[in-house]
Tab-separated table of C-alpha atoms in Angstrom:
chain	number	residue	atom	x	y	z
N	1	UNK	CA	24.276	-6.270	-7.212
N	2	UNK	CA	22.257	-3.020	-6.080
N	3	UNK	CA	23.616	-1.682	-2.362
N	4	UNK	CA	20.818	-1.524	-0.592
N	5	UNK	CA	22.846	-0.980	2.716
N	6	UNK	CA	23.821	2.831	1.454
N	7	UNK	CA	22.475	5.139	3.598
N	8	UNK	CA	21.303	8.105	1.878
N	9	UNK	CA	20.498	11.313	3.791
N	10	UNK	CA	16.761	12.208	2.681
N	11	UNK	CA	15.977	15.652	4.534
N	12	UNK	CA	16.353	18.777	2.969
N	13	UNK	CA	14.281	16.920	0.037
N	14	UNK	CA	10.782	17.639	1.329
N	15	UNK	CA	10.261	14.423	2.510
N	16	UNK	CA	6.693	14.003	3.997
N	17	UNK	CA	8.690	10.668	6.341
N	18	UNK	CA	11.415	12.584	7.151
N	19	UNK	CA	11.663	16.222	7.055
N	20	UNK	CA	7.757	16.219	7.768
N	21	UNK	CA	9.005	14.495	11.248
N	22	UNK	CA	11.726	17.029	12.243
N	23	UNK	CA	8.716	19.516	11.996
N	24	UNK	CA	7.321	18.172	15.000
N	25	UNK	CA	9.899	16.017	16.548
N	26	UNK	CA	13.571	15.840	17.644
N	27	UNK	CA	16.223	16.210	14.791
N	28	UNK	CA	17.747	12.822	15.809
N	29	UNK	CA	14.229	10.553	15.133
N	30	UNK	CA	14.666	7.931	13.008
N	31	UNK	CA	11.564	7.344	10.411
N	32	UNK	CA	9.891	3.985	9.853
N	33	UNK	CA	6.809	5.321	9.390
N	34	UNK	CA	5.581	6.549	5.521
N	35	UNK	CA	5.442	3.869	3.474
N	36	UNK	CA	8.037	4.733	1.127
N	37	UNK	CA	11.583	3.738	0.813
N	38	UNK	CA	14.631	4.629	1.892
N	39	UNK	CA	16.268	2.570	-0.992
N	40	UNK	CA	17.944	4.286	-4.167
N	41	UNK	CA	15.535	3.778	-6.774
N	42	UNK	CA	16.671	1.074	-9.863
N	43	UNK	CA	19.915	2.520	-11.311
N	44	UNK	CA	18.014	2.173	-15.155
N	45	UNK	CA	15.338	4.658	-14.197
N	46	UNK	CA	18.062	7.284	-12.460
N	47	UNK	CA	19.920	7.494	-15.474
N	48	UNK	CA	16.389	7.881	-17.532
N	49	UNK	CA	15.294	10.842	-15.168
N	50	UNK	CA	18.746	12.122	-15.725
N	51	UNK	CA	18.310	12.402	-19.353
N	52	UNK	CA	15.274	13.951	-19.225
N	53	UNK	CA	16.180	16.380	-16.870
N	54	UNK	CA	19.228	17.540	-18.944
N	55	UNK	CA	16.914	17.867	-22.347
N	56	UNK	CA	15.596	21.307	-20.415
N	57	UNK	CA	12.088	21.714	-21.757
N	58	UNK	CA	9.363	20.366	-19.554
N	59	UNK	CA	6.550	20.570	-21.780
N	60	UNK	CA	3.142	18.992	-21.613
N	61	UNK	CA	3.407	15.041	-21.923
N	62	UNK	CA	0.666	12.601	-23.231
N	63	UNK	CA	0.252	8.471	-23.166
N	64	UNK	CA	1.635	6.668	-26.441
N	65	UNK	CA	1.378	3.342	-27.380
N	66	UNK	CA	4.955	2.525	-25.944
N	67	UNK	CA	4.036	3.398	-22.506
N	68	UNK	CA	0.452	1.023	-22.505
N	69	UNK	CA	1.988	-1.697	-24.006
N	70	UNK	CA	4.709	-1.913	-21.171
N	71	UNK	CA	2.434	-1.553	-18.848
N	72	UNK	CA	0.228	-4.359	-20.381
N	73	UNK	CA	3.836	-6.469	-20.715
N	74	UNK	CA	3.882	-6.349	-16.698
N	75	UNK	CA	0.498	-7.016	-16.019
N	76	UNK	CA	0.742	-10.452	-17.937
N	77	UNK	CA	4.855	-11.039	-16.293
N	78	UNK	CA	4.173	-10.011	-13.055
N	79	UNK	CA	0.350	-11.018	-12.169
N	80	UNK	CA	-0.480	-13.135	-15.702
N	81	UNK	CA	-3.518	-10.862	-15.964
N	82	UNK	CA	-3.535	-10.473	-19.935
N	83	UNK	CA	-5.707	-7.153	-20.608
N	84	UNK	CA	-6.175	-4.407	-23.645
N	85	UNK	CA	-5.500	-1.792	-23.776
N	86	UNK	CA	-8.680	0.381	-23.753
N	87	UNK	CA	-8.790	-1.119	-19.750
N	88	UNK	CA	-5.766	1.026	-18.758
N	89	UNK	CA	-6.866	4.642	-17.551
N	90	UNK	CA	-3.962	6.218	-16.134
N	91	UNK	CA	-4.566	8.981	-13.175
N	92	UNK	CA	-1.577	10.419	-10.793
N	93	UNK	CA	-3.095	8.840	-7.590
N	94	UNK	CA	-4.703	5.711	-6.469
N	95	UNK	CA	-6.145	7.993	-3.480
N	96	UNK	CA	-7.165	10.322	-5.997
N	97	UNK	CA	-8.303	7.966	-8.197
N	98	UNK	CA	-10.441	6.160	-5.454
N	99	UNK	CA	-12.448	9.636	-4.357
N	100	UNK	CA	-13.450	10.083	-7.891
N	101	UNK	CA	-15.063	5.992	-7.905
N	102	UNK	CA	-16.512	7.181	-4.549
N	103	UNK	CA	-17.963	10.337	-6.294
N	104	UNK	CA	-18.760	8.315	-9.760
N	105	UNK	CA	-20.630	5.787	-8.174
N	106	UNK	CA	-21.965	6.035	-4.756
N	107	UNK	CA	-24.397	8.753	-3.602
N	108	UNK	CA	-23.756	11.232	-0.420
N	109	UNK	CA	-24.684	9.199	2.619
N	110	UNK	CA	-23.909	5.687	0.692
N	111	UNK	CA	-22.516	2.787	2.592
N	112	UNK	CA	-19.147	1.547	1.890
N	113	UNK	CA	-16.838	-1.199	3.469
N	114	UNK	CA	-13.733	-1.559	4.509
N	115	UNK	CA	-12.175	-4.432	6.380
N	116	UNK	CA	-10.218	-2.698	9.367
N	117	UNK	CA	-7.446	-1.996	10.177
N	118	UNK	CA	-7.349	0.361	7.355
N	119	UNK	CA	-5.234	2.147	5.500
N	120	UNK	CA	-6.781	5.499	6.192
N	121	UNK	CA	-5.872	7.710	3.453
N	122	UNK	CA	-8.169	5.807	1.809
N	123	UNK	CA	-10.634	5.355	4.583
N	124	UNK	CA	-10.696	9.037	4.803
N	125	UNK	CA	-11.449	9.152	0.849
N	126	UNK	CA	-14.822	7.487	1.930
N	127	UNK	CA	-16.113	9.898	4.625
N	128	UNK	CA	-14.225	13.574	3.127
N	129	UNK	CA	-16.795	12.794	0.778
N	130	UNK	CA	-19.488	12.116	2.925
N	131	UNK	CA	-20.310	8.334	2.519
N	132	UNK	CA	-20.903	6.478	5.548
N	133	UNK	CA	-17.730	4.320	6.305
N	134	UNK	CA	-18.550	0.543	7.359
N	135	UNK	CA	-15.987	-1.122	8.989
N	136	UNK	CA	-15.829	-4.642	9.140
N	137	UNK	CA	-13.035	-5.953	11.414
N	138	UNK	CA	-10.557	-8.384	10.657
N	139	UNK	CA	-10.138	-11.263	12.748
N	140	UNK	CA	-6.967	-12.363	14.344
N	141	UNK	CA	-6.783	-16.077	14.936
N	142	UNK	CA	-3.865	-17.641	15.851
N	143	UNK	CA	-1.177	-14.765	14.723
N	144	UNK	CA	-2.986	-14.423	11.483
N	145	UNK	CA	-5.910	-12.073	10.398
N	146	UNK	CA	-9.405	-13.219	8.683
N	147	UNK	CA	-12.417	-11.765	7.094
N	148	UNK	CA	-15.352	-12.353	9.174
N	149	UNK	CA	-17.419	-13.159	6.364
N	150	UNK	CA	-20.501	-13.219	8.133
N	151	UNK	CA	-20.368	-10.159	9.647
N	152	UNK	CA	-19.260	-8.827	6.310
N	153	UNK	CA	-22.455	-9.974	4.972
N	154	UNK	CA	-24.325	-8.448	7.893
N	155	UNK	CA	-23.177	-5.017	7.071
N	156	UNK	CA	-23.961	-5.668	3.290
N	157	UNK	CA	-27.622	-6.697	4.093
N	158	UNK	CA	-27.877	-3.000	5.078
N	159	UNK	CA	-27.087	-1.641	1.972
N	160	UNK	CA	-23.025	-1.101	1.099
N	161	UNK	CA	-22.976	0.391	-1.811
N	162	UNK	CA	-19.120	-0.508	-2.810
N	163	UNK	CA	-16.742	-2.545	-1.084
N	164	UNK	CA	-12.748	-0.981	-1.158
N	165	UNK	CA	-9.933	-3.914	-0.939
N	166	UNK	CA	-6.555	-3.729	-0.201
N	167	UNK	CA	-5.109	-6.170	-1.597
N	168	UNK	CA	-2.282	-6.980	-0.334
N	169	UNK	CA	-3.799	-5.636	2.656
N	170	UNK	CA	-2.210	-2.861	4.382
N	171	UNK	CA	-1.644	-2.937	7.834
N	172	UNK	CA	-1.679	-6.643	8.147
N	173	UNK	CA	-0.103	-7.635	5.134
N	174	UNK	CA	-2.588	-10.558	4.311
N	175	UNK	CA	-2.614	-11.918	0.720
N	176	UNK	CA	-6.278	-12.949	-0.032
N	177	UNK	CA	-6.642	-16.264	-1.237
N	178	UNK	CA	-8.487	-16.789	-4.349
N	179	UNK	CA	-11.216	-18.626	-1.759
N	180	UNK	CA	-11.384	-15.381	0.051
N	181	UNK	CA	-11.486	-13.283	-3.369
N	182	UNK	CA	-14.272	-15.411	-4.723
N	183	UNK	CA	-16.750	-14.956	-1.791
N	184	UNK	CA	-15.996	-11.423	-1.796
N	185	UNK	CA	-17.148	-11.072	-5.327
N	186	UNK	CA	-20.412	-13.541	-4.539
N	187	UNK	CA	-21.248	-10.951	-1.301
N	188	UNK	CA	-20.646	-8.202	-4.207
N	189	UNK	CA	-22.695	-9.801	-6.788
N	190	UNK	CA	-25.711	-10.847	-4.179
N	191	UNK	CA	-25.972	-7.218	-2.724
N	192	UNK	CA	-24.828	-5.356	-6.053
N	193	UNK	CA	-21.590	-3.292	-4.862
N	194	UNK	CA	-18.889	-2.250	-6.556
N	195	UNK	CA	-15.528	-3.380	-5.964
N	196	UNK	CA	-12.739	-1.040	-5.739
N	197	UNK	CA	-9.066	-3.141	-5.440
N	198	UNK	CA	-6.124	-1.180	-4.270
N	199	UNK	CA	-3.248	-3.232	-5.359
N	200	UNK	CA	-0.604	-0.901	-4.745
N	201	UNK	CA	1.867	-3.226	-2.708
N	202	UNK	CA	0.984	-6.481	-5.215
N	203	UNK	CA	5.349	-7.143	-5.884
N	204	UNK	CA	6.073	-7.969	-2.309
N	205	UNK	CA	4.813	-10.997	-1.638
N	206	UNK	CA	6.163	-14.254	0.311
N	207	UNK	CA	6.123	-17.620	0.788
N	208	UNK	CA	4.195	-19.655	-0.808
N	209	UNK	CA	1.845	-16.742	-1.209
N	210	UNK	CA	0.639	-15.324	-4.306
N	211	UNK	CA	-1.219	-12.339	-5.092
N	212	UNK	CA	-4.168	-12.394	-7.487
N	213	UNK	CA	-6.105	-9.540	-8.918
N	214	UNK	CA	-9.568	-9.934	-8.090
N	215	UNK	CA	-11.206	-8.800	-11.618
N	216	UNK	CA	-9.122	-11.927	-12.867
N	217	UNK	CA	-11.933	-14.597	-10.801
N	218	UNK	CA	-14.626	-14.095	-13.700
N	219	UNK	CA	-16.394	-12.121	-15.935
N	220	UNK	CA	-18.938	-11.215	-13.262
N	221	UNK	CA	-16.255	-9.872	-10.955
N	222	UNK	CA	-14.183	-8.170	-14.028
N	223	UNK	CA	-17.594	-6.373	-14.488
N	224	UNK	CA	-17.854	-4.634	-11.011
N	225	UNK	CA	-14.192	-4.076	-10.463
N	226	UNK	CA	-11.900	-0.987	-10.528
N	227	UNK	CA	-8.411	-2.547	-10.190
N	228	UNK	CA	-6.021	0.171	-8.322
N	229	UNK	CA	-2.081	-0.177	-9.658
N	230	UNK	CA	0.705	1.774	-9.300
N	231	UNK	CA	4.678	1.270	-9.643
N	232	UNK	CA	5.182	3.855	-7.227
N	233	UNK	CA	5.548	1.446	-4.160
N	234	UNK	CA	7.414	-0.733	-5.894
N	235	UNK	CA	10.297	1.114	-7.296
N	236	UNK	CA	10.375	3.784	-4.790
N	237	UNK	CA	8.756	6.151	-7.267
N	238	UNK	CA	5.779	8.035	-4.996
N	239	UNK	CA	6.267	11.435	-5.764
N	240	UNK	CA	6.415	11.102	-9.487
N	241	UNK	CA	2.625	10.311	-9.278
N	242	UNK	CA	1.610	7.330	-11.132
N	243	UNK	CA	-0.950	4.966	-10.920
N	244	UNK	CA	-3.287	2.947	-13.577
N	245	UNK	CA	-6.531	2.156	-12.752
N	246	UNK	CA	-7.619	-0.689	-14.630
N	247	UNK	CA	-11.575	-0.690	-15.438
N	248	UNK	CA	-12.815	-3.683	-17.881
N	249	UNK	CA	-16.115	-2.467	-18.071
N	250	UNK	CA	-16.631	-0.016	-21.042
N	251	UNK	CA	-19.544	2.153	-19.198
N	252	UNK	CA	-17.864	2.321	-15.651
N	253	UNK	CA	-14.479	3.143	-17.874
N	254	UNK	CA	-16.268	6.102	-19.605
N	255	UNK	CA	-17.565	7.275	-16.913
N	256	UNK	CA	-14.355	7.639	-15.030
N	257	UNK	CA	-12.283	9.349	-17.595
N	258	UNK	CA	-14.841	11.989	-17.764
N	259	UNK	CA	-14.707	11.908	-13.981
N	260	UNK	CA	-11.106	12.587	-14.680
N	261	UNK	CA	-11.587	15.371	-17.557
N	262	UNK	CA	-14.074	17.146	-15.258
N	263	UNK	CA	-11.984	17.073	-12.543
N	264	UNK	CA	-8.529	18.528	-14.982
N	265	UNK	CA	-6.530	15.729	-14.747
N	266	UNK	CA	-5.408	14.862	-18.692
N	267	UNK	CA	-1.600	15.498	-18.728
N	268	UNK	CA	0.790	13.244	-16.703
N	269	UNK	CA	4.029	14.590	-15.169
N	270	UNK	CA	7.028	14.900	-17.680
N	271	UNK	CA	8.745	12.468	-15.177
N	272	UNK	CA	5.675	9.883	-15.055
N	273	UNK	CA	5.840	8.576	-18.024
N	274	UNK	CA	9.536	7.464	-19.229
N	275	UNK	CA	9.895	6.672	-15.059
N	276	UNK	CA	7.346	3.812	-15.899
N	277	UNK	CA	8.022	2.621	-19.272
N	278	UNK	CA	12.012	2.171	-17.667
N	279	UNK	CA	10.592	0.239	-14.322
N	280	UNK	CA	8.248	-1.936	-16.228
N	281	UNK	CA	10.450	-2.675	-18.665
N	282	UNK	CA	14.543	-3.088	-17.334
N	283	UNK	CA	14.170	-3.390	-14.045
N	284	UNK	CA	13.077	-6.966	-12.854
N	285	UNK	CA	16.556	-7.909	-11.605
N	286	UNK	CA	16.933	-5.086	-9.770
N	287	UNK	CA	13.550	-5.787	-8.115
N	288	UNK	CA	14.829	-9.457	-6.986
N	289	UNK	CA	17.465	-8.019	-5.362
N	290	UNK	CA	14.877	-6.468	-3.376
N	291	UNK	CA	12.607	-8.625	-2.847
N	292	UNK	CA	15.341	-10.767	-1.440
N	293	UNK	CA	16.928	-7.508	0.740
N	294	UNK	CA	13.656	-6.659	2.258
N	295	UNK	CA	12.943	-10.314	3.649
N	296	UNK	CA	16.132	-10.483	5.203
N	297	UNK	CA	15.005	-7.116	6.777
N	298	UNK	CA	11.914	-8.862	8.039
N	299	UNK	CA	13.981	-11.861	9.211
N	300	UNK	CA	16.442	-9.655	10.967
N	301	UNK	CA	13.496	-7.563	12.648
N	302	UNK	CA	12.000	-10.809	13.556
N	303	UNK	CA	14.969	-12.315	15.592
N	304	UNK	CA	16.104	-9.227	17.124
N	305	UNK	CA	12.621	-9.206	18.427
N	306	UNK	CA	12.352	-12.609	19.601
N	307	UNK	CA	15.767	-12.132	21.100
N	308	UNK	CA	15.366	-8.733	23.302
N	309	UNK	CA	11.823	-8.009	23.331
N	310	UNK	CA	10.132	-11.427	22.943
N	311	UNK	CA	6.909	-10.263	24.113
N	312	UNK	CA	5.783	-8.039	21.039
N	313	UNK	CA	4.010	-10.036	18.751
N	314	UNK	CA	4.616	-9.560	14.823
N	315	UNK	CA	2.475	-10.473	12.915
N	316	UNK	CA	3.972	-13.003	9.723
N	317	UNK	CA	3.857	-10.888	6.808
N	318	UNK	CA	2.359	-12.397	3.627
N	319	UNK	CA	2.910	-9.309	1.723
N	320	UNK	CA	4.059	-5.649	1.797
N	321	UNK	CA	7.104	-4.491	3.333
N	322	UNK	CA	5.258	-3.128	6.181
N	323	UNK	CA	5.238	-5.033	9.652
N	324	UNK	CA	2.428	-5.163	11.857
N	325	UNK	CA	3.199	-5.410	15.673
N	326	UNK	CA	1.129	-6.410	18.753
N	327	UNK	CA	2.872	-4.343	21.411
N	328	UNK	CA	-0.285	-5.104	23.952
N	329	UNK	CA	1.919	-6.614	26.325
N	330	UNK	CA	3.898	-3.588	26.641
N	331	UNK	CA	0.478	-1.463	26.665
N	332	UNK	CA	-2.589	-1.536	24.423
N	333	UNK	CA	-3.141	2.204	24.238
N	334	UNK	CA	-1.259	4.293	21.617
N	335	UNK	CA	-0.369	6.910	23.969
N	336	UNK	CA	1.705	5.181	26.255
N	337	UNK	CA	3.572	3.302	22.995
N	338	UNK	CA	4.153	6.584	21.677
N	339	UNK	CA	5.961	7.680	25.444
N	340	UNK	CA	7.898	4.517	24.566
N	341	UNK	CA	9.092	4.720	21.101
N	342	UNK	CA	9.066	8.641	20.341
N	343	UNK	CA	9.928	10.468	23.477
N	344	UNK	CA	12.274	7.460	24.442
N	345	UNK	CA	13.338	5.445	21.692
N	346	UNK	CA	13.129	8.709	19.536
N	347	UNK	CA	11.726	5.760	16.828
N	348	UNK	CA	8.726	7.111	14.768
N	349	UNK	CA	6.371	4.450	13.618
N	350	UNK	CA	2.926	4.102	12.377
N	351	UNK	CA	0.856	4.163	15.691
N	352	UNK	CA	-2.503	1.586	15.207
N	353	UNK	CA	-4.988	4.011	16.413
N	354	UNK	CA	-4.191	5.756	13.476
N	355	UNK	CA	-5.808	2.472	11.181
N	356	UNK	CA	-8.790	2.842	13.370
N	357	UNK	CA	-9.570	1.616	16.980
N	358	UNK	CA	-9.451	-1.685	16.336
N	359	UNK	CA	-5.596	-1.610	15.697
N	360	UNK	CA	-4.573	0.676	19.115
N	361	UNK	CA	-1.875	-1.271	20.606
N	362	UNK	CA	-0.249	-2.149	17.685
N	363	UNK	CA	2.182	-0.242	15.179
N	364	UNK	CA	3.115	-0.684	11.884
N	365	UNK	CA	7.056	-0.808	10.877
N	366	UNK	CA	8.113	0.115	7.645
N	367	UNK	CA	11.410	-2.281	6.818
N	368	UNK	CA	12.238	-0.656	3.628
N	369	UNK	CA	15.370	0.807	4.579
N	370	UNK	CA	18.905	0.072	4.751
N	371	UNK	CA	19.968	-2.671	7.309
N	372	UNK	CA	22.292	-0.374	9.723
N	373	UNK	CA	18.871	1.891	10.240
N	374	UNK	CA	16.965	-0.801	11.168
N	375	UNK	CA	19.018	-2.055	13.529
N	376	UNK	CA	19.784	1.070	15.156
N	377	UNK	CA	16.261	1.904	15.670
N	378	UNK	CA	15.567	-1.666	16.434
N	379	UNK	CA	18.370	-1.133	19.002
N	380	UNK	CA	17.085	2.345	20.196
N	381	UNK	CA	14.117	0.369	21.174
N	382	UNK	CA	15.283	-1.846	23.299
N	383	UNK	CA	17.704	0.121	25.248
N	384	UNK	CA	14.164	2.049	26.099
N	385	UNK	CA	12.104	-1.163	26.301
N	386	UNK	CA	9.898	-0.976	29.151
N	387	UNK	CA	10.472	-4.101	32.023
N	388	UNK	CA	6.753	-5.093	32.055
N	389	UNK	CA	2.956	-3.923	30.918
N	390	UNK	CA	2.493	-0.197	31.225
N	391	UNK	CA	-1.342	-0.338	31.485
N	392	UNK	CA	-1.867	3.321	32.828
């Protein structure tokens, strides 16, 4: 059994969550903020980067069949999406990878979607490069967030020219249904956009739930679709910058990997490689272990809520292992959460605002991290808890 209650002291490792906080903040925050780890990564791939390190010549690497057909392996385990080869396009970054789509195939001043809350980083891919970005805002109905799918269809009327999914969707952790999937690709198909899938938190789902890729609904959707995958969120592997962007149609495909040529990108990092052939490959019971760790986290989080600050709201998490909160009753503007949590509870989150307006009030918690963190911040927060609505 993996420990995933060993605390492991990340700063002095140029750590954008944690050493990127004591920048700016107090040296005794604690971080549940970036949406990375702060869990050992599987034991097969440490001793893997450990052996490469000690060979001592970091030359240039390239993609060999090994390395595409275990990433094809855990495409058909892990999602049964059965693919070839010639669909896999592998490029550091899905952020990266989604500004060159934007660039590809949209024109300066193009409209393109995105269901908010949002996970900006990508959000801000769409207007750095001077698209137009049209939000259409998730409903919350009774604790759980929808697509308003007509005024989806409003927006698309007016000419979106590509429609970005995150799927699962980060902030709200929502698994579309293969219902929701389906009229997203019919909207697609009626007012010909493109459909860029960011599937980067697909291994942590719950419940009944189960994640499906969209390009999988038909040949018509497989068509329009650039399919966004990475391991890095789940095996804790980030900075090793790896992603695979999975494009079924020959012409779009084409015309990315020159997209990527153009832009320099050819080489992956003498780390990327072996780091993904191990995960994909040797590391699914580690990943259970996981899986099982972090919904205990979200159970724990869950009753220690209910039990000493009953009035935030989470919301139930169908995927991710991100939480999404509804502190309104404590305030619904950012800056007086922010008096709560940082400069009191010295607890740095995700603050909504920051996922556009729509989410200010809220904050997202990242429970990937050992159990005694959690609680202390969990405790730190409601030692500071304020007695009733702070409107002002």
């Amino acid at each position: 059994m993996t420990n995933f209650d060993e605390i492991i002291n990340r700063y002095g490792t140029n750590s954008a969550k944690w050493d990127g906080m004591a920048q700016v903040m107090d040296s005794d925050m604690i971080a549940l903020s970036v949406a990375d780890m702060d869990l050992r990564a599987p034991q097969a791939i440490i001793e893997k980067m450990d052996q490469m390190a000690l060979h001592g010549i970091y030359g240039y690497t390239e993609l060999f069949p090994k390395y595409y057909e275990a990433t094809r392996q855990w495409f058909k385990k892990a999602y049964d999406w059965e693919i070839p080869t010639d669909w896999i396009v592998f490029c550091p970054r899905i952020v990266q990878a989604v500004s060159i789509i934007i660039q590809q195939f949209t024109a300066v001043g193009d409209r393109i979607l995105m269901h908010t809350p949002a996970y900006q980083p990508i959000a801000n891919s769409v207007t750095v490069n001077n698209r137009e970005l049209v939000e259409s805002q998730l409903r919350l109905e009774n604790g759980r967030y929808e697509i308003d799918f007509a005024d989806m269809e409003e927006h698309m009327k007016k000419g979106v020219k590509m429609v970005i999914l995150v799927s699962p969707h980060n902030p709200v952790g929502r698994v579309w249904s293969i219902e929701e999937l389906t009229r997203i690709v019919h909207l697609c198909e009626l007012y010909d956009a493109w459909i860029v899938s960011d599937d980067i938190h697909a291994d942590f789902i719950y419940g009944q739930n189960q994640h499906t890729i969209i390009a999988k609904l038909s040949e018509q959707a497989a068509a329009r679709s650039f399919v966004c995958t990475s391991p890095a969120k789940t095996f804790n592997l980030a900075s090793l910058e790896i992603a695979n962007i999975v494009i079924p149609n020959t012409d779009l495909r084409e015309q990315f990997r020159r997209a990527l040529q153009q832009s320099g990108i050819h080489n992956p990092t003498f780390f990327a490689v072996p780091a993904t052939e191990v995960a994909y490959t040797a590391c699914d019971q580690w990943l259970m272990e996981l899986q099982a760790y972090i919904v205990d986290n979200i159970l724990f989080t869950k009753e220690f809520l209910a039990q000493h600050m009953p009035e935030l709201n989470v919301i139930e998490p169908e995927g991710t292992y991100l939480l999404w909160m509804d502190c309104r009753a404590v305030s619904p503007y950012d800056e007086i959460l922010r008096q709560w949590l940082i400069d009191g509870a010295k607890v740095n989150v995700s603050f909504g605002a920051s996922f556009g307006t729509v989410g200010e009030g809220f904050i997202r918690l990242n429970v990937a991290t050992p159990r005694a963190i959690l609680h202390e911040a969990l405790q730190r927060m409601s030692r500071t808890y304020p007695p009733r609505q702070i409107t002002e």
